[in-house]
Short mmCIF file of C-alpha atoms in Angstrom, two decimals:
data_model
loop_
_atom_site.label_atom_id
_atom_site.label_comp_id
_atom_site.label_asym_id
_atom_site.label_seq_id
_atom_site.Cartn_x
_atom_site.Cartn_y
_atom_site.Cartn_z
CA UNK O 14 -15.78 13.63 -16.98
CA UNK O 15 -12.16 12.57 -17.45
CA UNK O 16 -10.13 11.63 -14.43
CA UNK O 17 -8.44 14.53 -12.65
CA UNK O 18 -6.53 12.90 -9.81
CA UNK O 19 -4.83 9.58 -9.12
CA UNK O 20 -3.97 8.31 -5.64
CA UNK O 21 -1.32 5.61 -5.77
CA UNK O 22 -0.45 2.97 -3.21
CA UNK O 23 3.22 1.97 -2.86
CA UNK O 24 3.70 -1.70 -1.99
CA UNK O 25 2.59 -4.16 -4.67
CA UNK O 26 1.48 -1.25 -6.82
CA UNK O 27 4.70 0.63 -7.63
CA UNK O 28 7.16 -1.83 -6.11
CA UNK O 29 7.11 -5.49 -5.14
CA UNK O 30 7.14 -5.43 -1.33
CA UNK O 31 9.13 -8.67 -1.33
CA UNK O 32 12.25 -7.04 -2.81
CA UNK O 33 13.26 -6.07 0.74
CA UNK O 34 12.91 -9.72 1.78
CA UNK O 35 16.01 -10.15 4.01
CA UNK O 36 15.14 -6.92 5.83
CA UNK O 37 11.97 -8.48 7.27
CA UNK O 38 13.59 -11.66 8.60
CA UNK O 39 14.55 -10.26 12.06
CA UNK O 40 10.91 -9.25 12.62
CA UNK O 41 9.62 -12.60 11.40
CA UNK O 42 12.08 -14.45 13.65
CA UNK O 43 11.05 -12.33 16.65
CA UNK O 44 7.38 -13.12 16.05
CA UNK O 45 8.15 -16.84 15.70
CA UNK O 46 9.98 -16.83 19.04
CA UNK O 47 7.14 -14.99 20.74
CA UNK O 48 4.47 -17.28 19.29
CA UNK O 49 5.05 -20.07 21.86
CA UNK O 50 2.47 -22.36 20.29
CA UNK O 51 -0.31 -19.79 19.98
CA UNK O 52 -0.60 -20.33 16.22
CA UNK O 53 0.21 -23.55 14.42
CA UNK O 54 3.39 -23.36 12.31
CA UNK O 55 1.36 -23.31 9.10
CA UNK O 56 -0.95 -20.50 10.24
CA UNK O 57 1.96 -18.52 11.65
CA UNK O 58 3.82 -18.65 8.34
CA UNK O 59 0.62 -17.69 6.53
CA UNK O 60 0.33 -14.63 8.74
CA UNK O 61 3.94 -13.64 8.11
CA UNK O 62 3.38 -13.98 4.37
CA UNK O 63 0.51 -11.51 4.66
CA UNK O 64 2.94 -8.88 5.98
CA UNK O 65 4.06 -8.40 2.37
CA UNK O 66 0.56 -7.32 1.38
CA UNK O 67 -1.07 -5.74 4.46
CA UNK O 68 0.09 -3.37 7.21
CA UNK O 69 1.37 -5.19 10.30
CA UNK O 70 -1.32 -3.89 12.67
CA UNK O 71 -4.04 -5.40 10.48
CA UNK O 72 -2.19 -8.71 10.17
CA UNK O 73 -1.74 -8.89 13.95
CA UNK O 74 -5.45 -8.22 14.47
CA UNK O 75 -6.64 -10.65 11.81
CA UNK O 76 -4.52 -13.53 13.14
CA UNK O 77 -5.13 -12.74 16.82
CA UNK O 78 -1.50 -12.21 17.73
CA UNK O 79 -0.80 -12.24 21.44
CA UNK O 80 0.49 -8.99 22.96
CA UNK O 81 3.97 -10.55 23.07
CA UNK O 82 3.86 -11.43 19.34
CA UNK O 83 2.61 -8.00 18.41
CA UNK O 84 5.23 -6.27 20.54
CA UNK O 85 8.03 -8.41 19.11
CA UNK O 86 7.07 -7.60 15.54
CA UNK O 87 6.32 -3.97 16.30
CA UNK O 88 9.70 -3.34 17.91
CA UNK O 89 11.55 -4.88 14.98
CA UNK O 90 9.55 -3.29 12.16
CA UNK O 91 9.58 0.19 13.69
CA UNK O 92 13.39 0.31 13.54
CA UNK O 93 13.74 -0.88 9.95
CA UNK O 94 14.78 1.22 7.02
CA UNK O 95 16.03 0.59 3.51
CA UNK O 96 19.60 1.71 3.03
CA UNK O 97 20.28 0.84 -0.60
CA UNK O 98 18.62 1.94 -3.80
CA UNK O 99 15.47 0.00 -4.63
CA UNK O 100 14.09 -1.05 -7.98
CA UNK O 101 10.37 -0.75 -8.50
CA UNK O 102 8.34 -2.68 -11.02
CA UNK O 103 9.60 -2.53 -14.61
CA UNK O 104 6.82 -0.09 -15.55
CA UNK O 105 7.47 2.33 -12.65
CA UNK O 106 8.77 5.04 -15.00
CA UNK O 107 5.26 5.36 -16.47
CA UNK O 108 4.01 7.12 -13.33
CA UNK O 109 5.06 10.67 -14.32
CA UNK O 110 3.58 10.19 -17.79
CA UNK O 111 0.05 9.62 -16.47
CA UNK O 112 -1.65 12.99 -17.19
CA UNK O 113 -3.44 13.64 -13.90
CA UNK O 114 -2.51 15.21 -10.57
CA UNK O 115 -0.79 12.42 -8.65
CA UNK O 116 -0.63 11.61 -4.93
CA UNK O 117 1.13 8.79 -3.09
CA UNK O 118 -0.47 7.40 0.06
CA UNK O 119 1.05 4.43 1.87
CA UNK O 120 0.43 2.73 5.21
CA UNK O 121 3.01 1.21 7.53
CA UNK O 122 5.84 2.16 9.84
CA UNK O 123 7.03 5.71 9.22
CA UNK O 124 10.76 5.04 8.99
CA UNK O 125 10.39 2.00 6.75
CA UNK O 126 7.90 3.50 4.29
CA UNK O 127 9.79 6.80 4.03
CA UNK O 128 13.04 4.94 3.34
CA UNK O 129 11.41 2.93 0.54
CA UNK O 130 10.23 6.13 -1.14
CA UNK O 131 13.69 7.70 -0.85
CA UNK O 132 15.35 4.54 -2.18
CA UNK O 133 13.05 4.51 -5.20
CA UNK O 134 13.58 8.24 -5.85
CA UNK O 135 9.95 8.80 -6.78
CA UNK O 136 8.91 11.59 -4.40
CA UNK O 137 9.10 14.41 -6.99
CA UNK O 138 6.54 12.68 -9.18
CA UNK O 139 3.69 13.46 -6.77
CA UNK O 140 1.86 16.54 -5.60
CA UNK O 141 2.23 15.16 -2.10
CA UNK O 142 3.40 12.01 -0.37
CA UNK O 143 1.44 10.92 2.71
CA UNK O 144 2.31 8.10 5.10
CA UNK O 145 -0.42 6.62 7.27
CA UNK O 146 2.12 5.88 10.00
CA UNK O 147 0.77 3.11 12.21
CA UNK O 148 3.51 3.75 14.79
CA UNK O 149 2.47 7.36 15.43
CA UNK O 150 -0.47 8.61 17.47
CA UNK O 151 -2.95 6.77 19.64
CA UNK O 152 -6.04 7.09 17.47
CA UNK O 153 -7.31 4.79 14.72
CA UNK O 154 -5.25 4.58 11.57
CA UNK O 155 -6.25 4.23 7.95
CA UNK O 156 -6.13 6.02 4.62
CA UNK O 157 -9.62 7.49 4.68
CA UNK O 158 -8.74 10.83 6.35
CA UNK O 159 -5.87 11.32 3.89
CA UNK O 160 -8.11 10.54 0.92
CA UNK O 161 -10.73 12.97 2.21
CA UNK O 162 -8.09 15.70 2.53
CA UNK O 163 -7.00 15.13 -1.07
CA UNK O 164 -10.58 15.23 -2.30
CA UNK O 165 -11.22 18.49 -0.44
CA UNK O 166 -8.00 20.09 -1.67
CA UNK O 167 -8.64 19.13 -5.29
CA UNK O 168 -12.31 20.13 -5.26
CA UNK O 169 -13.31 17.54 -7.83
CA UNK O 170 -16.00 14.88 -7.86
CA UNK O 171 -15.14 11.62 -6.11
CA UNK O 172 -15.56 9.57 -9.28
CA UNK O 173 -12.95 11.76 -11.00
CA UNK O 174 -10.37 10.35 -8.60
CA UNK O 175 -8.60 7.08 -9.38
CA UNK O 176 -7.47 5.00 -6.41
CA UNK O 177 -4.72 2.70 -7.67
CA UNK O 178 -3.46 -0.15 -5.51
CA UNK O 179 -3.69 -3.81 -4.64
CA UNK O 180 -5.45 -4.09 -1.28
CA UNK O 181 -9.25 -4.22 -0.75
CA UNK O 182 -8.70 -3.87 3.02
CA UNK O 183 -6.87 -0.60 2.59
CA UNK O 184 -6.85 1.86 -0.31
CA UNK O 185 -9.36 0.08 -2.56
CA UNK O 186 -11.94 -0.34 0.18
CA UNK O 187 -11.56 3.29 1.25
CA UNK O 188 -11.82 4.51 -2.33
CA UNK O 189 -14.96 2.46 -2.89
CA UNK O 190 -16.56 3.81 0.30
CA UNK O 191 -15.89 7.39 -0.81
CA UNK O 192 -17.27 6.85 -4.31
CA UNK O 193 -13.88 7.07 -6.01
CA UNK O 194 -12.95 4.96 -9.03
CA UNK O 195 -10.95 1.94 -7.88
CA UNK O 196 -8.22 0.36 -10.00
CA UNK O 197 -6.61 -2.81 -8.69
CA UNK O 198 -3.07 -3.55 -9.82
CA UNK O 199 -3.07 -7.34 -10.05
CA UNK O 200 0.67 -7.82 -9.68
CA UNK O 201 2.18 -11.29 -9.15
CA UNK O 202 0.93 -12.68 -5.84
CA UNK O 203 -2.04 -10.29 -5.63
CA UNK O 204 -5.49 -11.88 -5.48
CA UNK O 205 -7.97 -10.20 -7.90
CA UNK O 206 -10.80 -8.33 -6.22
CA UNK O 207 -14.09 -8.64 -8.09
CA UNK O 208 -15.50 -5.40 -6.66
CA UNK O 209 -12.80 -3.16 -8.15
CA UNK O 210 -14.10 -0.85 -10.89
CA UNK O 211 -11.10 -1.80 -13.01
CA UNK O 212 -8.34 -4.39 -12.77
CA UNK O 213 -5.02 -3.96 -14.57
CA UNK O 214 -1.80 -5.94 -14.61
CA UNK O 215 0.40 -2.85 -14.49
CA UNK O 216 0.70 0.88 -14.95
CA UNK O 217 0.30 0.61 -18.70
CA UNK O 218 -3.31 -0.33 -17.99
CA UNK O 219 -3.73 2.80 -15.86
CA UNK O 220 -2.28 4.98 -18.62
CA UNK O 221 -4.68 3.43 -21.15
CA UNK O 222 -7.63 3.91 -18.79
CA UNK O 223 -6.90 7.62 -18.35
CA UNK O 224 -6.27 8.14 -22.07
CA UNK O 225 -9.54 6.45 -23.00
CA UNK O 226 -11.50 8.57 -20.52
CA UNK O 227 -9.96 11.77 -21.91
CA UNK O 228 -10.73 10.73 -25.50
CA UNK O 229 -14.36 10.06 -24.63
CA UNK O 230 -14.66 13.40 -22.86
#
């Protein structure tokens, strides 16, 4: 069957997360001050680099941040928002031409992620925009419940849903677990994941994938 639905990630799929670079520096500086020798300088900088590719709560857990480090970063990130217009990847305008029902699901701090979407002006391209807001609620966070809601609402088979993003720890891993078709966008700085069903360099590859599936059907 041809693909019916596509679930897109935001950062490092539709936009390079690093374009907001200066915005993150206050959070990075706060974490450095709170580190107090817990992580070596090299490991600390490695962890901060991962904040461009993975939600902060997962980075803090993976690198065993102290409560003080986590609180310092959390307080800074939760207040951030993009004020100016953002530019996505050069192929961003292809999104509304992909002939499936489209959803956007992103993880992170509510204010920051919502401001990115507004600054890009892409909200109208999607049936729905969902933010897995890590700074809201006390329960576990993740994209799985949101993906399951989309699957139920659409009423299609899991393998008719494309999950398009960069991160095996987030959207790609969830899509794989649910039996959806995973498409990794291997943008600059993204490490290829061998377990993805498909790997593409950009949205042109997604458009070709959908077109080929429809032709075969």
